[in-house]
mmCIF file of C-alpha atoms in Angstrom:
data_model
loop_
_atom_site.group_PDB
_atom_site.id
_atom_site.type_symbol
_atom_site.label_atom_id
_atom_site.label_comp_id
_atom_site.label_asym_id
_atom_site.label_seq_id
_atom_site.Cartn_x
_atom_site.Cartn_y
_atom_site.Cartn_z
ATOM 1 C CA MET A 1 -70.888 -12.770 -22.414
ATOM 2 C CA LEU A 2 -67.421 -14.489 -22.792
ATOM 3 C CA LYS A 3 -67.466 -17.635 -24.645
ATOM 4 C CA VAL A 4 -64.531 -20.224 -24.113
ATOM 5 C CA ALA A 5 -64.083 -23.368 -26.075
ATOM 6 C CA ARG A 6 -63.034 -26.143 -23.779
ATOM 7 C CA TYR A 7 -61.374 -29.261 -24.837
ATOM 8 C CA ASP A 8 -61.838 -32.421 -22.892
ATOM 9 C CA ALA A 9 -59.580 -35.443 -23.510
ATOM 10 C CA PRO A 10 -61.462 -38.071 -25.568
ATOM 11 C CA ALA A 11 -62.182 -41.519 -24.048
ATOM 12 C CA VAL A 12 -60.044 -43.496 -26.691
ATOM 13 C CA ASP A 13 -57.116 -45.659 -26.458
ATOM 14 C CA ASP A 14 -53.740 -43.707 -26.051
ATOM 15 C CA SER A 15 -52.324 -45.414 -29.100
ATOM 16 C CA LEU A 16 -54.875 -43.800 -31.332
ATOM 17 C CA LEU A 17 -54.084 -40.365 -29.992
ATOM 18 C CA GLU A 18 -50.428 -41.156 -30.908
ATOM 19 C CA ILE A 19 -51.623 -41.920 -34.402
ATOM 20 C CA TYR A 20 -54.203 -39.172 -34.959
ATOM 21 C CA GLY A 21 -52.906 -36.555 -32.854
ATOM 22 C CA PRO A 22 -54.033 -34.885 -29.528
ATOM 23 C CA VAL A 23 -57.101 -33.126 -30.696
ATOM 24 C CA VAL A 24 -59.629 -36.098 -31.288
ATOM 25 C CA ALA A 25 -63.346 -35.499 -30.559
ATOM 26 C CA ASN A 26 -65.212 -37.495 -27.947
ATOM 27 C CA ASP A 27 -67.612 -39.997 -29.441
ATOM 28 C CA SER A 28 -70.513 -38.154 -27.645
ATOM 29 C CA CYS A 29 -69.896 -34.933 -29.740
ATOM 30 C CA THR A 30 -72.147 -34.499 -32.653
ATOM 31 C CA ASP A 31 -70.933 -32.916 -35.855
ATOM 32 C CA ALA A 32 -72.641 -29.761 -34.901
ATOM 33 C CA ASP A 33 -70.985 -29.599 -31.581
ATOM 34 C CA ILE A 34 -67.565 -30.081 -33.356
ATOM 35 C CA ILE A 35 -68.358 -27.267 -35.858
ATOM 36 C CA ARG A 36 -69.486 -24.931 -33.005
ATOM 37 C CA TRP A 37 -66.196 -25.582 -31.129
ATOM 38 C CA GLN A 38 -64.218 -24.870 -34.285
ATOM 39 C CA GLU A 39 -66.107 -21.657 -34.848
ATOM 40 C CA LEU A 40 -65.232 -20.571 -31.112
ATOM 41 C CA ARG A 41 -61.639 -21.558 -31.627
ATOM 42 C CA ARG A 42 -61.355 -19.437 -34.808
ATOM 43 C CA ASP A 43 -63.150 -16.452 -33.026
ATOM 44 C CA THR A 44 -60.391 -16.630 -30.280
ATOM 45 C CA GLY A 45 -57.531 -17.054 -32.846
ATOM 46 C CA ASP A 46 -56.724 -20.507 -31.675
ATOM 47 C CA SER A 47 -56.244 -23.693 -33.763
ATOM 48 C CA ASP A 48 -59.436 -25.305 -34.839
ATOM 49 C CA LEU A 49 -57.851 -28.595 -35.798
ATOM 50 C CA ILE A 50 -60.006 -31.464 -34.484
ATOM 51 C CA CYS A 51 -61.184 -34.843 -35.918
ATOM 52 C CA ARG A 52 -63.353 -37.761 -35.157
ATOM 53 C CA ILE A 53 -61.711 -41.300 -35.314
ATOM 54 C CA THR A 54 -63.768 -43.440 -37.845
ATOM 55 C CA TYR A 55 -64.144 -47.153 -37.307
ATOM 56 C CA TYR A 56 -64.820 -50.087 -39.456
ATOM 57 C CA ASP A 57 -66.914 -52.966 -38.211
ATOM 58 C CA ASP A 58 -65.592 -56.286 -39.757
ATOM 59 C CA ASP A 59 -68.706 -58.500 -39.877
ATOM 60 C CA LEU A 60 -66.592 -61.659 -40.692
ATOM 61 C CA SER A 61 -64.197 -61.314 -37.576
ATOM 62 C CA GLY A 62 -66.510 -59.420 -35.361
ATOM 63 C CA LEU A 63 -63.919 -56.801 -34.620
ATOM 64 C CA THR A 64 -63.850 -53.144 -34.965
ATOM 65 C CA TYR A 65 -60.941 -51.252 -36.360
ATOM 66 C CA PRO A 66 -59.932 -47.587 -36.290
ATOM 67 C CA ILE A 67 -59.640 -46.540 -40.119
ATOM 68 C CA GLY A 68 -58.979 -42.833 -40.089
ATOM 69 C CA CYS A 69 -59.849 -39.499 -38.629
ATOM 70 C CA ALA A 70 -62.690 -37.504 -40.135
ATOM 71 C CA VAL A 71 -63.275 -33.752 -39.825
ATOM 72 C CA PRO A 72 -66.963 -32.631 -40.070
ATOM 73 C CA VAL A 73 -67.305 -29.578 -42.370
ATOM 74 C CA LEU A 74 -70.328 -27.313 -42.599
ATOM 75 C CA VAL A 75 -71.555 -27.227 -46.213
ATOM 76 C CA VAL A 76 -74.041 -24.612 -47.351
ATOM 77 C CA THR A 77 -75.545 -24.801 -50.803
ATOM 78 C CA ASP A 78 -78.254 -22.991 -52.548
ATOM 79 C CA ALA A 79 -79.567 -26.296 -54.196
ATOM 80 C CA SER A 80 -83.036 -27.394 -53.518
ATOM 81 C CA ARG A 81 -83.736 -30.188 -51.172
#
């Protein structure tokens, strides 16, 4: 079976795409979705760069600000839970 990683443009403000780049994950994507997308991209030899815009909710002003772009990373340890 052929697996193809597809990128859908995120539903974010265009100015945020200018700041953080064209590969921004949709808010509906879970970290697991993003990690699977990255694995598929690596398997096909394509770039796996992607991030999720992180926001800060200011309780005083009631506004939400974008403060950066986070990349989920799969971490496996042998430590007990």
